Amino acid sequence: MEFSELTNYVLNIVLTVILPVVTTYIVSLLKSKIRESHAAADATENENLNHIMKEALASVMDAVLYVNQTYTDTLKNKGEFDKTAQKEAFDKAYSAASNMIAVKSKNIICDLYGSFDQWLRLAVESSVNMAKKS
């Protein structure tokens, strides 16, 4: 057997047996790295959304507590907190919360829930109920 025949034989073995195994390993490694990068991106996006939602909900609660302290409690002490005053208190809290939430956050909430207005109305009502219990 000559050197060139031996070289061809070894090269043939490498190309037919070892190369596919190595290629499969490299492809698997690349796929796992891609999955990891997608998972990291998803986690980062979820963290950002959680942060935006927490800030928005905190703004709603702050607005409700502010209206309670400056408007609702005064009228309740005077015995003048009727349905009209309740609606006005809601409108004041809604307006204050809406002004405190950033436009970017409003757009994200709209994308998530379909309507920023509807989300904010529910959040104000929920915050009013939570404020009553505390």
PDB file of C-alpha atoms in Angstrom:
ATOM      1  CA  MET A   1       0.000   0.000   0.000  1.00  0.00           C
ATOM      2  CA  GLU A   2       1.448   3.281  -1.028  1.00  0.00           C
ATOM      3  CA  PHE A   3       1.348   6.489   0.919  1.00  0.00           C
ATOM      4  CA  SER A   4      -1.196   8.083  -1.412  1.00  0.00           C
ATOM      5  CA  GLU A   5      -3.494   5.059  -1.109  1.00  0.00           C
ATOM      6  CA  LEU A   6      -3.180   5.206   2.676  1.00  0.00           C
ATOM      7  CA  THR A   7      -3.936   8.910   2.631  1.00  0.00           C
ATOM      8  CA  ASN A   8      -6.987   8.353   0.431  1.00  0.00           C
ATOM      9  CA  TYR A   9      -8.175   5.571   2.751  1.00  0.00           C
ATOM     10  CA  VAL A  10      -7.803   7.735   5.889  1.00  0.00           C
ATOM     11  CA  LEU A  11      -9.428  10.707   4.177  1.00  0.00           C
ATOM     12  CA  ASN A  12     -12.311   8.511   3.074  1.00  0.00           C
ATOM     13  CA  ILE A  13     -12.852   7.306   6.652  1.00  0.00           C
ATOM     14  CA  VAL A  14     -12.712  10.858   8.002  1.00  0.00           C
ATOM     15  CA  LEU A  15     -15.189  12.148   5.429  1.00  0.00           C
ATOM     16  CA  THR A  16     -17.664   9.299   5.740  1.00  0.00           C
ATOM     17  CA  VAL A  17     -17.598   8.548   9.471  1.00  0.00           C
ATOM     18  CA  ILE A  18     -16.076  11.292  11.582  1.00  0.00           C
ATOM     19  CA  LEU A  19     -17.190  14.410   9.683  1.00  0.00           C
ATOM     20  CA  PRO A  20     -20.937  13.695   9.983  1.00  0.00           C
ATOM     21  CA  VAL A  21     -20.561  13.048  13.717  1.00  0.00           C
ATOM     22  CA  VAL A  22     -18.636  16.287  14.229  1.00  0.00           C
ATOM     23  CA  THR A  23     -21.110  18.210  12.061  1.00  0.00           C
ATOM     24  CA  THR A  24     -24.072  16.841  14.043  1.00  0.00           C
ATOM     25  CA  TYR A  25     -22.397  17.875  17.295  1.00  0.00           C
ATOM     26  CA  ILE A  26     -21.683  21.400  16.004  1.00  0.00           C
ATOM     27  CA  VAL A  27     -25.245  21.831  14.716  1.00  0.00           C
ATOM     28  CA  SER A  28     -26.671  20.655  18.062  1.00  0.00           C
ATOM     29  CA  LEU A  29     -24.395  23.046  19.921  1.00  0.00           C
ATOM     30  CA  LEU A  30     -25.456  25.963  17.716  1.00  0.00           C
ATOM     31  CA  LYS A  31     -29.149  25.125  18.150  1.00  0.00           C
ATOM     32  CA  SER A  32     -28.806  25.049  21.925  1.00  0.00           C
ATOM     33  CA  LYS A  33     -27.013  28.413  21.914  1.00  0.00           C
ATOM     34  CA  ILE A  34     -29.773  29.895  19.756  1.00  0.00           C
ATOM     35  CA  ARG A  35     -32.443  28.545  22.150  1.00  0.00           C
ATOM     36  CA  GLU A  36     -30.554  30.018  25.096  1.00  0.00           C
ATOM     37  CA  SER A  37     -30.368  33.426  23.421  1.00  0.00           C
ATOM     38  CA  HIS A  38     -34.118  33.324  22.658  1.00  0.00           C
ATOM     39  CA  ALA A  39     -34.873  32.345  26.260  1.00  0.00           C
ATOM     40  CA  ALA A  40     -32.723  35.216  27.526  1.00  0.00           C
ATOM     41  CA  ALA A  41     -34.470  37.653  25.185  1.00  0.00           C
ATOM     42  CA  ASP A  42     -37.903  36.409  26.307  1.00  0.00           C
ATOM     43  CA  ALA A  43     -36.934  36.718  29.964  1.00  0.00           C
ATOM     44  CA  THR A  44     -35.688  40.255  29.418  1.00  0.00           C
ATOM     45  CA  GLU A  45     -38.886  41.204  27.597  1.00  0.00           C
ATOM     46  CA  ASN A  46     -40.999  39.710  30.407  1.00  0.00           C
ATOM     47  CA  GLU A  47     -39.001  41.639  33.001  1.00  0.00           C
ATOM     48  CA  ASN A  48     -39.551  44.864  31.060  1.00  0.00           C
ATOM     49  CA  LEU A  49     -43.296  44.197  30.782  1.00  0.00           C
ATOM     50  CA  ASN A  50     -43.532  43.374  34.479  1.00  0.00           C
ATOM     51  CA  HIS A  51     -41.721  46.597  35.339  1.00  0.00           C
ATOM     52  CA  ILE A  52     -44.012  48.666  33.085  1.00  0.00           C
ATOM     53  CA  MET A  53     -47.142  47.067  34.533  1.00  0.00           C
ATOM     54  CA  LYS A  54     -45.974  47.524  38.138  1.00  0.00           C
ATOM     55  CA  GLU A  55     -45.242  51.197  37.485  1.00  0.00           C
ATOM     56  CA  ALA A  56     -48.609  51.722  35.804  1.00  0.00           C
ATOM     57  CA  LEU A  57     -50.495  49.994  38.627  1.00  0.00           C
ATOM     58  CA  ALA A  58     -48.541  51.983  41.224  1.00  0.00           C
ATOM     59  CA  SER A  59     -49.532  55.183  39.411  1.00  0.00           C
ATOM     60  CA  VAL A  60     -53.179  54.131  39.489  1.00  0.00           C
ATOM     61  CA  MET A  61     -53.027  53.353  43.210  1.00  0.00           C
ATOM     62  CA  ASP A  62     -51.260  56.658  43.918  1.00  0.00           C
ATOM     63  CA  ALA A  63     -53.954  58.537  42.002  1.00  0.00           C
ATOM     64  CA  VAL A  64     -56.763  56.752  43.847  1.00  0.00           C
ATOM     65  CA  LEU A  65     -55.180  57.377  47.242  1.00  0.00           C
ATOM     66  CA  TYR A  66     -54.587  61.035  46.355  1.00  0.00           C
ATOM     67  CA  VAL A  67     -58.234  61.540  45.334  1.00  0.00           C
ATOM     68  CA  ASN A  68     -59.374  59.732  48.482  1.00  0.00           C
ATOM     69  CA  GLN A  69     -57.282  61.989  50.655  1.00  0.00           C
ATOM     70  CA  THR A  70     -57.988  65.301  48.935  1.00  0.00           C
ATOM     71  CA  TYR A  71     -61.564  64.871  47.733  1.00  0.00           C
ATOM     72  CA  THR A  72     -63.436  61.781  48.885  1.00  0.00           C
ATOM     73  CA  ASP A  73     -62.603  61.920  52.597  1.00  0.00           C
ATOM     74  CA  THR A  74     -63.617  65.595  52.799  1.00  0.00           C
ATOM     75  CA  LEU A  75     -66.991  64.917  51.197  1.00  0.00           C
ATOM     76  CA  LYS A  76     -67.568  61.815  53.337  1.00  0.00           C
ATOM     77  CA  ASN A  77     -66.886  63.808  56.510  1.00  0.00           C
ATOM     78  CA  LYS A  78     -69.486  66.361  55.390  1.00  0.00           C
ATOM     79  CA  GLY A  79     -71.952  63.607  54.454  1.00  0.00           C
ATOM     80  CA  GLU A  80     -71.974  64.812  50.846  1.00  0.00           C
ATOM     81  CA  PHE A  81     -70.463  61.813  49.088  1.00  0.00           C
ATOM     82  CA  ASP A  82     -73.318  60.836  46.777  1.00  0.00           C
ATOM     83  CA  LYS A  83     -73.414  59.106  43.347  1.00  0.00           C
ATOM     84  CA  THR A  84     -72.428  62.318  41.557  1.00  0.00           C
ATOM     85  CA  ALA A  85     -69.448  62.776  43.872  1.00  0.00           C
ATOM     86  CA  GLN A  86     -68.478  59.122  43.369  1.00  0.00           C
ATOM     87  CA  LYS A  87     -68.420  59.609  39.608  1.00  0.00           C
ATOM     88  CA  GLU A  88     -66.399  62.795  39.973  1.00  0.00           C
ATOM     89  CA  ALA A  89     -63.934  61.042  42.292  1.00  0.00           C
ATOM     90  CA  PHE A  90     -63.563  58.244  39.751  1.00  0.00           C
ATOM     91  CA  ASP A  91     -63.014  60.759  36.940  1.00  0.00           C
ATOM     92  CA  LYS A  92     -60.395  62.614  38.998  1.00  0.00           C
ATOM     93  CA  ALA A  93     -58.532  59.376  39.799  1.00  0.00           C
ATOM     94  CA  TYR A  94     -58.776  58.217  36.184  1.00  0.00           C
ATOM     95  CA  SER A  95     -57.440  61.521  34.883  1.00  0.00           C
ATOM     96  CA  ALA A  96     -54.620  61.695  37.427  1.00  0.00           C
ATOM     97  CA  ALA A  97     -53.549  58.111  36.728  1.00  0.00           C
ATOM     98  CA  SER A  98     -53.713  58.626  32.977  1.00  0.00           C
ATOM     99  CA  ASN A  99     -51.513  61.711  33.275  1.00  0.00           C
ATOM    100  CA  MET A 100     -48.954  59.848  35.371  1.00  0.00           C
ATOM    101  CA  ILE A 101     -48.567  56.853  33.024  1.00  0.00           C
ATOM    102  CA  ALA A 102     -46.049  57.351  30.211  1.00  0.00           C
ATOM    103  CA  VAL A 103     -47.216  57.232  26.587  1.00  0.00           C
ATOM    104  CA  LYS A 104     -44.912  54.275  25.892  1.00  0.00           C
ATOM    105  CA  SER A 105     -46.491  52.369  28.776  1.00  0.00           C
ATOM    106  CA  LYS A 106     -49.979  53.257  27.535  1.00  0.00           C
ATOM    107  CA  ASN A 107     -49.126  51.870  24.100  1.00  0.00           C
ATOM    108  CA  ILE A 108     -47.767  48.640  25.585  1.00  0.00           C
ATOM    109  CA  ILE A 109     -50.840  48.224  27.792  1.00  0.00           C
ATOM    110  CA  CYS A 110     -53.041  48.833  24.753  1.00  0.00           C
ATOM    111  CA  ASP A 111     -51.137  46.155  22.827  1.00  0.00           C
ATOM    112  CA  LEU A 112     -51.475  43.697  25.724  1.00  0.00           C
ATOM    113  CA  TYR A 113     -55.097  44.335  26.690  1.00  0.00           C
ATOM    114  CA  GLY A 114     -56.639  45.797  23.537  1.00  0.00           C
ATOM    115  CA  SER A 115     -57.678  49.072  25.170  1.00  0.00           C
ATOM    116  CA  PHE A 116     -55.782  51.328  27.533  1.00  0.00           C
ATOM    117  CA  ASP A 117     -59.030  53.070  28.519  1.00  0.00           C
ATOM    118  CA  GLN A 118     -60.730  49.822  29.513  1.00  0.00           C
ATOM    119  CA  TRP A 119     -57.637  48.611  31.391  1.00  0.00           C
ATOM    120  CA  LEU A 120     -57.367  51.903  33.280  1.00  0.00           C
ATOM    121  CA  ARG A 121     -61.061  51.892  34.212  1.00  0.00           C
ATOM    122  CA  LEU A 122     -60.721  48.381  35.652  1.00  0.00           C
ATOM    123  CA  ALA A 123     -57.467  49.266  37.416  1.00  0.00           C
ATOM    124  CA  VAL A 124     -59.010  52.371  39.034  1.00  0.00           C
ATOM    125  CA  GLU A 125     -62.059  50.389  40.205  1.00  0.00           C
ATOM    126  CA  SER A 126     -59.833  47.650  41.587  1.00  0.00           C
ATOM    127  CA  SER A 127     -57.619  50.197  43.353  1.00  0.00           C
ATOM    128  CA  VAL A 128     -60.663  51.916  44.864  1.00  0.00           C
ATOM    129  CA  ASN A 129     -61.820  48.578  46.264  1.00  0.00           C
ATOM    130  CA  MET A 130     -58.348  47.842  47.626  1.00  0.00           C
ATOM    131  CA  ALA A 131     -58.165  51.311  49.213  1.00  0.00           C
ATOM    132  CA  LYS A 132     -61.543  50.764  50.910  1.00  0.00           C
ATOM    133  CA  LYS A 133     -60.267  47.549  52.514  1.00  0.00           C
ATOM    134  CA  SER A 134     -57.128  49.124  53.962  1.00  0.00           C
TER     135      SER A 134
END
